[in-house]
XYZ file of N, CA and C in Angstrom:
672
model
N -65.526 -39.452 47.187
C -63.843 -39.551 46.785
C -63.848 -41.083 46.435
N -63.343 -41.360 45.400
C -63.349 -43.068 44.992
C -62.227 -43.275 45.926
N -61.979 -44.476 46.632
C -60.823 -45.171 47.450
C -59.922 -45.514 46.626
N -59.497 -45.427 46.761
C -57.766 -45.822 46.225
C -57.564 -47.455 46.137
N -57.662 -48.356 45.179
C -57.403 -49.264 44.845
C -55.910 -49.881 45.612
N -55.822 -50.949 46.228
C -55.052 -51.485 46.940
C -53.925 -52.598 46.343
N -52.259 -52.399 45.842
C -51.911 -53.050 44.557
C -52.219 -54.022 45.252
N -51.817 -54.640 46.669
C -51.485 -55.816 47.053
C -52.934 -57.048 47.552
N -53.681 -55.825 46.735
C -55.464 -56.217 46.836
C -55.903 -57.038 45.139
N -56.496 -58.815 45.243
C -56.396 -59.171 43.976
C -57.468 -58.671 42.995
N -57.544 -58.573 41.657
C -58.647 -58.055 40.863
C -59.105 -59.622 40.485
N -60.225 -59.840 40.955
C -60.974 -60.373 40.197
C -62.196 -59.997 39.472
N -62.307 -60.565 38.346
C -63.470 -60.214 37.629
C -64.503 -61.880 37.970
N -66.046 -60.841 37.552
C -67.034 -61.822 38.092
C -67.218 -62.618 37.054
N -67.339 -63.908 37.515
C -67.735 -64.448 35.758
C -69.335 -64.782 36.100
N -69.540 -64.159 34.499
C -71.161 -64.278 34.470
C -71.079 -64.575 32.364
N -72.423 -64.785 32.241
C -72.637 -64.871 31.022
C -73.107 -64.391 29.797
N -72.761 -63.996 28.657
C -73.436 -63.163 28.371
C -74.576 -62.181 28.333
N -75.868 -62.896 28.664
C -77.056 -61.825 29.416
C -76.493 -61.928 30.557
N -75.918 -62.127 31.669
C -76.291 -62.242 32.959
C -74.772 -60.583 32.895
N -74.227 -61.319 31.618
C -73.277 -59.071 31.880
C -74.482 -58.005 31.652
N -75.002 -58.139 31.020
C -76.107 -57.098 30.728
C -76.675 -57.020 31.845
N -78.114 -57.846 32.854
C -78.178 -58.099 33.820
C -77.291 -57.302 35.082
N -76.535 -57.729 35.278
C -75.768 -57.573 36.290
C -75.757 -55.862 36.912
N -76.212 -54.729 35.938
C -76.218 -53.403 36.140
C -75.268 -52.657 35.819
N -75.153 -51.386 36.271
C -74.417 -50.166 36.840
C -73.559 -49.642 34.929
N -74.586 -50.375 33.892
C -74.665 -49.980 32.469
C -74.072 -48.959 31.643
N -74.254 -47.456 32.760
C -74.769 -46.684 32.764
C -73.062 -45.838 32.645
N -72.132 -46.692 33.782
C -70.749 -46.621 33.332
C -70.339 -47.517 33.051
N -70.781 -48.892 32.971
C -69.958 -49.550 32.366
C -69.736 -49.565 30.432
N -70.960 -49.419 29.986
C -70.810 -49.427 28.418
C -70.744 -47.889 28.141
N -70.083 -46.897 28.703
C -69.143 -45.150 28.257
C -67.647 -46.763 28.708
N -67.751 -46.761 29.138
C -66.050 -47.581 29.919
C -65.789 -48.416 28.709
N -66.560 -49.423 27.963
C -66.395 -50.134 27.212
C -65.750 -49.908 25.803
N -66.837 -48.766 25.500
C -66.591 -47.434 24.451
C -65.261 -47.078 24.081
N -65.034 -46.248 25.197
C -64.013 -45.162 25.593
C -62.349 -46.567 25.433
N -62.657 -47.453 25.977
C -61.907 -47.963 26.061
C -61.179 -48.944 24.572
N -62.552 -49.304 23.910
C -62.192 -49.725 22.637
C -61.199 -48.724 21.481
N -62.404 -47.311 21.228
C -60.928 -46.026 20.826
C -60.115 -46.274 21.104
N -59.909 -46.584 22.568
C -58.427 -45.536 22.483
C -57.703 -47.161 22.122
N -57.779 -48.090 22.335
C -57.703 -49.403 22.078
C -57.239 -49.034 20.371
N -57.301 -48.620 19.506
C -57.391 -49.017 18.192
C -56.606 -47.377 18.216
N -56.784 -46.279 18.583
C -55.370 -45.544 18.381
C -54.208 -45.523 18.800
N -54.172 -46.663 19.960
C -52.414 -47.209 20.489
C -52.478 -47.982 18.960
N -53.125 -49.529 18.542
C -52.706 -49.330 16.937
C -51.859 -48.540 16.712
N -52.278 -47.587 15.753
C -52.267 -46.000 14.958
C -50.745 -46.081 15.404
N -50.711 -45.730 16.394
C -49.634 -45.211 16.910
C -48.279 -45.920 17.222
N -48.853 -47.199 17.251
C -47.499 -48.439 17.604
C -47.860 -48.063 15.324
N -48.466 -48.337 14.516
C -47.878 -48.555 13.424
C -47.329 -47.524 12.148
N -47.552 -46.089 13.062
C -46.745 -45.226 12.778
C -45.411 -44.583 13.174
N -45.433 -45.714 14.701
C -44.136 -45.507 14.901
C -43.108 -46.557 14.121
N -43.585 -47.087 12.769
C -42.404 -48.065 12.254
C -41.560 -48.606 13.109
N -41.624 -49.297 14.205
C -40.484 -50.388 14.661
C -41.120 -51.657 14.893
N -42.857 -52.172 14.765
C -42.912 -52.916 15.119
C -44.403 -53.054 15.746
N -45.637 -53.722 15.244
C -46.979 -54.142 15.628
C -47.115 -54.844 17.449
N -47.884 -54.695 17.630
C -48.597 -56.344 18.546
C -48.837 -57.386 17.608
N -48.771 -58.432 17.839
C -48.057 -59.567 17.728
C -49.559 -59.705 16.452
N -51.268 -59.929 16.629
C -52.153 -59.914 16.183
C -52.106 -58.530 15.049
N -51.273 -57.818 15.005
C -50.829 -56.630 14.118
C -50.089 -56.702 12.970
N -48.956 -57.710 13.568
C -48.136 -58.257 12.313
C -48.627 -59.072 11.235
N -49.655 -59.729 11.978
C -50.634 -60.619 11.184
C -51.410 -59.758 10.221
N -52.357 -58.654 10.634
C -52.878 -57.723 10.387
C -51.901 -57.351 8.963
N -51.226 -56.847 9.542
C -50.220 -55.821 8.412
C -50.134 -57.424 7.236
N -49.408 -58.011 7.428
C -49.292 -59.237 6.367
C -50.260 -59.210 4.883
N -51.791 -59.372 5.622
C -52.177 -59.695 5.683
C -53.098 -58.333 4.221
N -52.994 -57.253 5.070
C -53.438 -56.302 4.035
C -52.040 -55.959 2.745
N -51.159 -56.441 3.124
C -50.197 -56.463 1.705
C -50.714 -56.893 0.732
N -51.786 -57.973 0.730
C -52.260 -58.785 -0.286
C -53.133 -58.853 -0.440
N -54.500 -58.251 0.089
C -56.198 -58.000 -0.189
C -56.044 -56.293 -0.506
N -57.044 -56.495 -1.211
C -58.083 -54.543 -1.557
C -58.334 -53.917 -0.637
N -57.877 -53.985 1.159
C -58.447 -54.026 2.130
C -57.620 -53.110 2.681
N -58.695 -52.116 4.199
C -57.360 -50.605 4.630
C -57.344 -52.134 5.697
N -56.155 -50.997 6.708
C -55.633 -52.222 7.396
C -56.992 -52.710 8.542
N -57.796 -51.360 9.375
C -58.535 -51.239 9.506
C -59.585 -52.238 9.212
N -60.224 -52.907 8.025
C -61.040 -53.906 7.812
C -60.732 -55.094 7.621
N -59.179 -54.995 7.468
C -58.179 -56.409 8.018
C -58.741 -56.502 9.190
N -58.464 -56.403 10.112
C -58.578 -55.783 11.850
C -60.216 -56.976 11.686
N -61.714 -55.782 11.142
C -62.862 -56.470 11.603
C -62.996 -57.814 10.863
N -62.409 -57.747 9.676
C -62.508 -59.430 9.295
C -62.065 -60.538 9.567
N -60.969 -60.389 10.524
C -60.030 -61.498 10.727
C -60.907 -61.377 11.988
N -61.336 -60.374 13.017
C -62.120 -60.819 14.494
C -63.201 -61.627 14.297
N -63.949 -60.739 13.015
C -65.378 -61.403 12.273
C -65.017 -63.211 12.581
N -63.577 -63.514 12.456
C -63.605 -65.041 11.159
C -62.545 -65.456 13.258
N -62.511 -65.143 13.915
C -61.703 -65.394 14.801
C -62.799 -65.941 16.071
N -63.349 -64.973 15.481
C -65.528 -65.346 16.142
C -66.057 -66.475 15.785
N -65.638 -66.703 14.797
C -66.597 -67.717 14.197
C -65.812 -68.977 14.787
N -64.433 -69.141 14.834
C -64.046 -70.025 15.484
C -64.544 -70.649 17.037
N -65.165 -69.441 17.745
C -66.273 -69.196 18.924
C -67.020 -70.463 19.233
N -67.921 -70.515 17.764
C -68.845 -72.039 18.052
C -68.163 -73.160 17.647
N -66.986 -73.442 17.254
C -66.222 -74.465 17.456
C -65.920 -75.409 18.614
N -65.411 -74.082 19.588
C -65.136 -74.048 20.462
C -66.041 -73.750 22.054
N -67.113 -73.630 21.916
C -68.494 -73.274 22.305
C -68.343 -72.274 23.380
N -67.956 -71.280 23.024
C -67.329 -69.810 23.455
C -68.973 -69.194 23.271
N -69.711 -67.969 24.569
C -70.615 -68.067 24.203
C -70.127 -66.176 24.019
N -70.187 -65.408 23.147
C -69.620 -63.930 22.941
C -70.764 -63.221 24.487
N -70.030 -61.596 24.912
C -70.585 -60.665 24.950
C -70.859 -59.927 24.381
N -71.226 -58.540 24.675
C -71.428 -57.195 23.711
C -70.303 -57.189 23.880
N -69.860 -56.749 24.319
C -68.553 -56.376 24.960
C -67.052 -57.310 23.171
N -67.854 -58.346 23.343
C -66.547 -59.097 22.542
C -67.108 -58.478 20.745
N -68.574 -58.468 20.834
C -68.895 -58.189 18.989
C -68.150 -56.465 18.956
N -68.511 -55.881 20.062
C -68.250 -54.315 20.029
C -66.625 -54.022 18.806
N -65.729 -55.233 20.488
C -64.796 -55.257 20.179
C -64.079 -55.055 18.632
N -64.798 -56.111 18.088
C -64.381 -57.223 17.169
C -64.796 -56.216 15.987
N -65.367 -54.631 15.935
C -66.128 -53.487 15.141
C -65.589 -52.668 15.347
N -65.389 -51.991 16.711
C -65.001 -50.451 16.530
C -63.531 -50.561 16.957
N -62.533 -51.563 17.150
C -61.285 -51.387 17.075
C -60.787 -51.098 15.466
N -61.593 -51.654 14.552
C -61.008 -51.857 13.393
C -61.571 -50.396 13.165
N -62.973 -49.957 13.560
C -63.173 -48.501 12.611
C -62.040 -47.403 13.124
N -62.272 -47.680 14.457
C -61.557 -46.251 14.894
C -59.992 -46.562 14.337
N -58.929 -47.924 13.805
C -57.667 -47.101 13.532
C -57.627 -46.107 12.204
N -58.014 -46.647 11.689
C -58.584 -46.094 9.412
C -58.657 -44.834 10.099
N -58.897 -44.197 10.531
C -59.237 -42.474 11.106
C -58.008 -42.110 11.880
N -57.491 -42.862 12.824
C -56.388 -42.590 13.843
C -55.125 -42.846 13.132
N -54.691 -43.676 11.616
C -54.059 -43.493 10.735
C -53.889 -41.668 10.081
N -55.292 -42.127 9.209
C -55.432 -40.813 8.335
C -54.707 -39.476 9.451
N -54.882 -39.565 10.732
C -54.795 -38.234 11.883
C -53.068 -38.122 12.221
N -52.736 -39.395 12.582
C -51.110 -39.042 13.352
C -50.300 -39.153 12.225
N -49.422 -37.949 12.234
C -48.542 -37.934 11.587
C -47.510 -38.833 11.224
N -46.653 -39.109 9.915
C -45.804 -40.271 10.331
C -44.472 -39.582 11.281
N -43.391 -40.209 11.813
C -42.695 -39.341 12.476
C -41.315 -38.947 11.473
N -40.509 -38.325 11.921
C -39.265 -38.251 11.302
C -38.003 -38.290 12.748
N -37.105 -39.291 12.509
C -35.983 -39.708 13.457
C -36.484 -40.412 13.896
N -35.083 -41.331 14.896
C -35.936 -42.300 15.576
C -36.034 -41.965 17.095
N -35.977 -41.122 17.840
C -36.774 -40.838 18.664
C -38.336 -40.390 18.913
N -38.384 -39.681 17.914
C -40.366 -39.684 17.499
C -40.547 -40.804 17.318
N -40.307 -41.797 17.095
C -40.695 -42.965 16.647
C -40.640 -43.900 17.551
N -39.801 -43.900 18.700
C -39.436 -43.969 19.851
C -40.849 -43.642 20.714
N -40.659 -42.043 20.760
C -41.751 -41.730 21.732
C -43.249 -42.366 21.983
N -43.648 -42.623 20.188
C -45.280 -43.321 19.547
C -45.612 -44.574 20.063
N -44.031 -45.470 19.843
C -44.331 -46.621 19.974
C -44.410 -46.245 22.343
N -43.418 -45.669 22.965
C -44.005 -46.123 24.531
C -45.252 -45.565 24.166
N -46.033 -44.210 23.507
C -46.985 -43.530 23.823
C -48.155 -45.282 23.320
N -48.034 -45.720 22.338
C -48.963 -46.999 21.809
C -48.903 -48.184 22.740
N -48.313 -48.473 23.543
C -47.748 -49.108 24.160
C -48.702 -49.137 25.552
N -48.407 -48.040 26.053
C -48.973 -47.160 27.521
C -50.282 -47.648 27.133
N -50.563 -46.429 25.941
C -51.968 -46.259 26.250
C -52.799 -47.772 25.919
N -52.578 -48.739 25.024
C -53.021 -50.068 24.684
C -53.343 -50.358 26.063
N -52.241 -50.427 27.160
C -52.477 -50.515 28.279
C -54.032 -50.395 29.361
N -53.934 -48.968 29.592
C -55.077 -48.080 29.680
C -56.214 -48.870 29.194
N -56.487 -48.878 27.762
C -57.685 -49.165 26.918
C -57.717 -50.436 26.888
N -57.242 -51.627 27.353
C -57.093 -53.090 27.675
C -58.242 -52.885 29.501
N -57.282 -52.917 30.118
C -57.781 -52.084 31.566
C -59.298 -51.356 31.519
N -59.663 -50.676 30.537
C -61.068 -49.885 30.025
C -62.011 -50.769 30.280
N -61.582 -51.978 29.082
C -62.545 -52.547 28.213
C -62.540 -53.845 29.039
N -61.864 -54.575 29.906
C -61.572 -55.771 30.965
C -62.586 -55.086 31.802
N -61.977 -54.403 32.199
C -62.825 -53.313 33.444
C -64.105 -53.688 33.745
N -64.558 -53.056 32.057
C -66.104 -52.872 32.386
C -67.136 -54.442 31.719
N -66.110 -55.599 32.512
C -66.672 -56.098 32.048
C -68.469 -57.228 31.600
N -67.482 -56.869 30.013
C -69.000 -57.003 29.249
C -68.903 -58.482 27.928
N -67.383 -58.866 28.184
C -67.325 -59.838 27.462
C -66.042 -60.330 26.637
N -65.266 -60.835 26.982
C -63.339 -61.073 26.802
C -63.076 -60.432 24.856
N -62.482 -60.055 24.639
C -61.835 -59.752 23.229
C -61.946 -61.198 22.473
N -62.747 -60.748 20.918
C -62.084 -61.486 20.328
C -61.205 -63.042 20.803
N -60.124 -62.516 20.631
C -58.438 -62.772 20.740
C -58.411 -63.329 22.155
N -58.953 -62.707 22.854
C -58.497 -62.870 24.093
C -59.401 -64.804 24.624
N -60.850 -64.748 23.890
C -61.726 -65.254 24.503
C -61.198 -66.971 23.223
N -61.054 -66.644 22.221
C -60.266 -67.974 21.539
C -59.134 -68.554 22.402
N -58.361 -67.929 22.962
C -57.269 -67.964 23.877
C -57.890 -68.882 24.875
N -58.873 -68.170 25.881
C -58.984 -69.121 26.865
C -59.761 -70.316 26.837
N -60.760 -70.602 25.567
C -61.412 -71.496 25.064
C -60.780 -72.527 24.650
N -59.798 -72.177 24.247
C -59.182 -73.386 23.878
C -58.371 -73.831 24.787
N -57.572 -73.009 26.051
C -57.270 -73.339 27.325
C -58.882 -74.114 27.922
N -59.612 -74.109 27.975
C -60.573 -74.925 28.405
C -60.781 -76.288 28.072
N -60.701 -76.269 26.148
C -60.718 -77.409 25.470
C -59.522 -78.347 26.348
N -58.228 -77.898 25.931
C -57.196 -79.158 26.439
C -56.588 -79.124 27.753
N -57.308 -77.818 27.931
C -56.647 -78.404 29.496
C -55.036 -77.797 29.737
N -54.428 -77.610 28.553
C -53.415 -76.951 28.820
C -53.443 -75.438 29.829
N -52.132 -75.076 29.881
C -52.421 -73.299 30.680
C -52.992 -72.563 29.700
N -53.307 -71.528 30.263
C -53.781 -70.644 29.806
C -52.208 -69.888 28.824
N -51.644 -69.563 29.811
C -50.006 -69.308 29.308
C -49.737 -69.835 28.063
N -49.890 -71.312 28.018
C -49.011 -72.026 26.979
C -49.683 -71.752 25.409
N -51.345 -71.474 25.957
C -51.710 -71.325 24.957
C -51.825 -69.798 24.116
N -51.208 -68.926 25.357
C -51.245 -67.910 24.426
C -50.622 -67.852 23.327
N -49.400 -67.812 24.802
C -47.842 -68.198 23.444
C -47.973 -69.007 22.161
N -48.126 -69.789 22.211
C -48.941 -70.960 21.203
C -49.210 -70.151 19.660
N -50.559 -69.298 20.285
C -50.700 -68.654 19.191
C -50.508 -67.698 18.711
N -50.078 -66.838 19.404
C -49.228 -65.618 19.236
C -47.941 -65.682 18.710
N -47.203 -66.531 18.761
C -46.287 -67.522 17.812
C -47.276 -67.748 16.876
N -48.133 -68.052 16.928
C -47.825 -68.424 15.338
C -48.635 -67.742 14.211
N -49.636 -66.238 15.066
C -50.057 -65.456 14.374
C -48.936 -64.601 13.649
N -48.152 -63.939 15.087
C -46.560 -63.603 14.200
C -46.325 -63.822 13.114
N -45.581 -65.332 13.729
C -44.949 -66.159 12.411
C -45.452 -65.709 11.380
N -47.128 -66.101 11.057
C -47.989 -65.508 9.346
C -47.288 -64.437 9.466
N -48.073 -63.826 10.221
C -47.517 -62.076 9.894
C -46.298 -62.141 8.608
N -45.250 -62.264 10.156
C -44.155 -62.170 9.195
C -43.687 -62.285 7.662
N -43.898 -63.665 8.069
C -44.220 -64.530 6.801
C -44.619 -64.114 5.081
N -45.925 -63.038 5.554
C -46.896 -62.031 4.617
C -46.277 -60.346 4.782
N -45.406 -60.579 5.075
C -44.671 -59.280 5.498
C -45.200 -58.119 6.662
N -45.473 -58.052 7.823
C -45.492 -57.580 8.650
C -44.367 -57.001 9.279
N -44.174 -56.068 10.134
C -43.340 -55.431 10.728
C -43.562 -56.157 11.871
N -42.051 -57.103 12.462
C -41.692 -57.070 13.940
C -40.291 -56.672 14.138
N -40.298 -55.947 15.371
C -39.083 -54.898 15.958
C -39.619 -54.983 17.485
N -38.666 -53.663 17.442
C -38.230 -53.139 19.146
C -40.006 -52.828 19.656
N -40.831 -52.646 18.836
C -41.922 -52.312 19.487
C -43.003 -53.328 19.376
N -43.096 -54.728 18.847
C -43.604 -56.229 18.550
C -42.783 -56.285 20.260
N -41.661 -56.518 20.827
C -40.715 -56.962 21.796
C -41.779 -56.679 22.987
N -41.425 -55.132 22.833
C -41.890 -53.955 24.026
C -43.466 -54.289 24.333
N -44.374 -54.552 23.406
C -45.767 -54.509 23.640
C -45.730 -56.237 24.531
N -45.007 -57.058 23.974
C -45.369 -58.844 24.464
C -44.877 -58.136 26.233
N -43.324 -57.413 26.836
C -42.735 -57.717 27.829
C -43.704 -57.313 28.623
N -44.713 -55.473 28.396
C -44.798 -54.204 29.266
C -46.415 -54.781 28.826
N -47.226 -55.660 27.886
C -48.904 -55.674 28.204
C -49.320 -55.844 29.423
N -49.125 -57.385 29.705
C -49.198 -57.675 31.102
C -49.594 -57.348 32.583
N -48.076 -56.637 32.330
C -47.671 -56.448 33.793
C -48.889 -54.894 33.803
N -48.368 -54.358 32.489
C -49.301 -52.802 32.734
C -50.608 -52.988 33.135
N -50.936 -53.881 32.223
C -52.578 -53.753 32.446
C -53.231 -54.324 33.422
N -52.152 -55.089 34.216
C -52.835 -55.391 35.678
C -52.534 -54.539 36.136
N -51.611 -53.299 36.432
C -51.316 -52.588 37.351
C -52.467 -51.431 37.227
N -53.551 -51.375 36.280
C -54.419 -50.968 35.494
C -55.514 -50.974 35.814
N -55.497 -52.043 35.599
C -56.994 -52.936 35.947
C -57.579 -52.959 37.616
N -57.258 -52.522 38.561
C -57.861 -52.139 40.360
C -58.894 -50.802 39.600
N -57.853 -49.713 39.114
C -58.673 -48.395 38.337
C -59.772 -48.465 37.876
N -60.092 -49.753 37.316
C -61.147 -49.631 35.905
C -62.029 -50.709 36.086
N -61.791 -51.326 37.305
C -62.996 -52.584 37.426
C -64.736 -52.108 37.817
N -65.329 -52.559 37.368
C -66.656 -51.761 37.696
C -67.263 -53.364 38.731
N -67.417 -53.528 40.066
C -67.624 -54.497 40.863
C -69.221 -54.779 40.516
N -69.223 -56.124 39.899
C -70.607 -56.854 39.865
C -71.244 -57.540 41.162
N -72.218 -57.398 41.100
C -72.667 -59.054 42.200
C -72.562 -60.277 41.995
N -71.891 -60.811 42.479
C -71.323 -61.864 42.439
C -72.799 -63.187 41.609
N -72.994 -64.162 40.917
C -73.517 -64.909 40.593
C -74.630 -65.478 41.628
N -75.497 -66.390 41.359
C -75.912 -66.934 42.973
C -75.053 -68.017 42.601
N -75.266 -68.917 43.397
C -74.721 -70.415 43.727
C -75.687 -71.307 43.027
N -74.613 -72.155 42.484
C -75.921 -73.173 41.806
C -76.224 -74.355 43.153
N -77.406 -73.993 42.730
C -77.777 -75.651 43.677
C -77.623 -77.119 43.046
């Protein structure tokens, strides 16, 4: 029987480089958990889109771009992820396997999910999709983060800029998300109650679920 995580016990991710993440072992659990989390992440994005009450901040940008280019929403997600990864080279951030997988898998899952999730009728059904999307996204985030195979492209961009500038992660994250949200809204992306609900709930929700999904890894040897 798996021991139940304690809510008051701090959750710490092991600080490992891209190769060390793969060499740390337990890949038989970590790889399936990573890819399951990314698939669920893509489905959660589709649920929020179908709710038509606003999407997560980065998806406001993706929606806006998709209105002006001959690409599907999922293709825009992948293209944007690749552009963000290109910025990683500028800020000297090294991507892990999970980072590259995130950049591709999520975008591949969104389009088929949109094809099978019907458009809801009535406000209660739309609100239900928003709630389901936010909850599923929190679970998906905890799963892929807990696999400890590298952050998503956008998360790594934020941590990289925070490291380079010496500013707080909260300030950098807020600044970037406000910029992409504003740009997406100007391009025609949907901002609404779903966007606000996601922004307020995703941090606490992921933090609450992470203890259940984090895969414990051996600490790296101390530097001499």
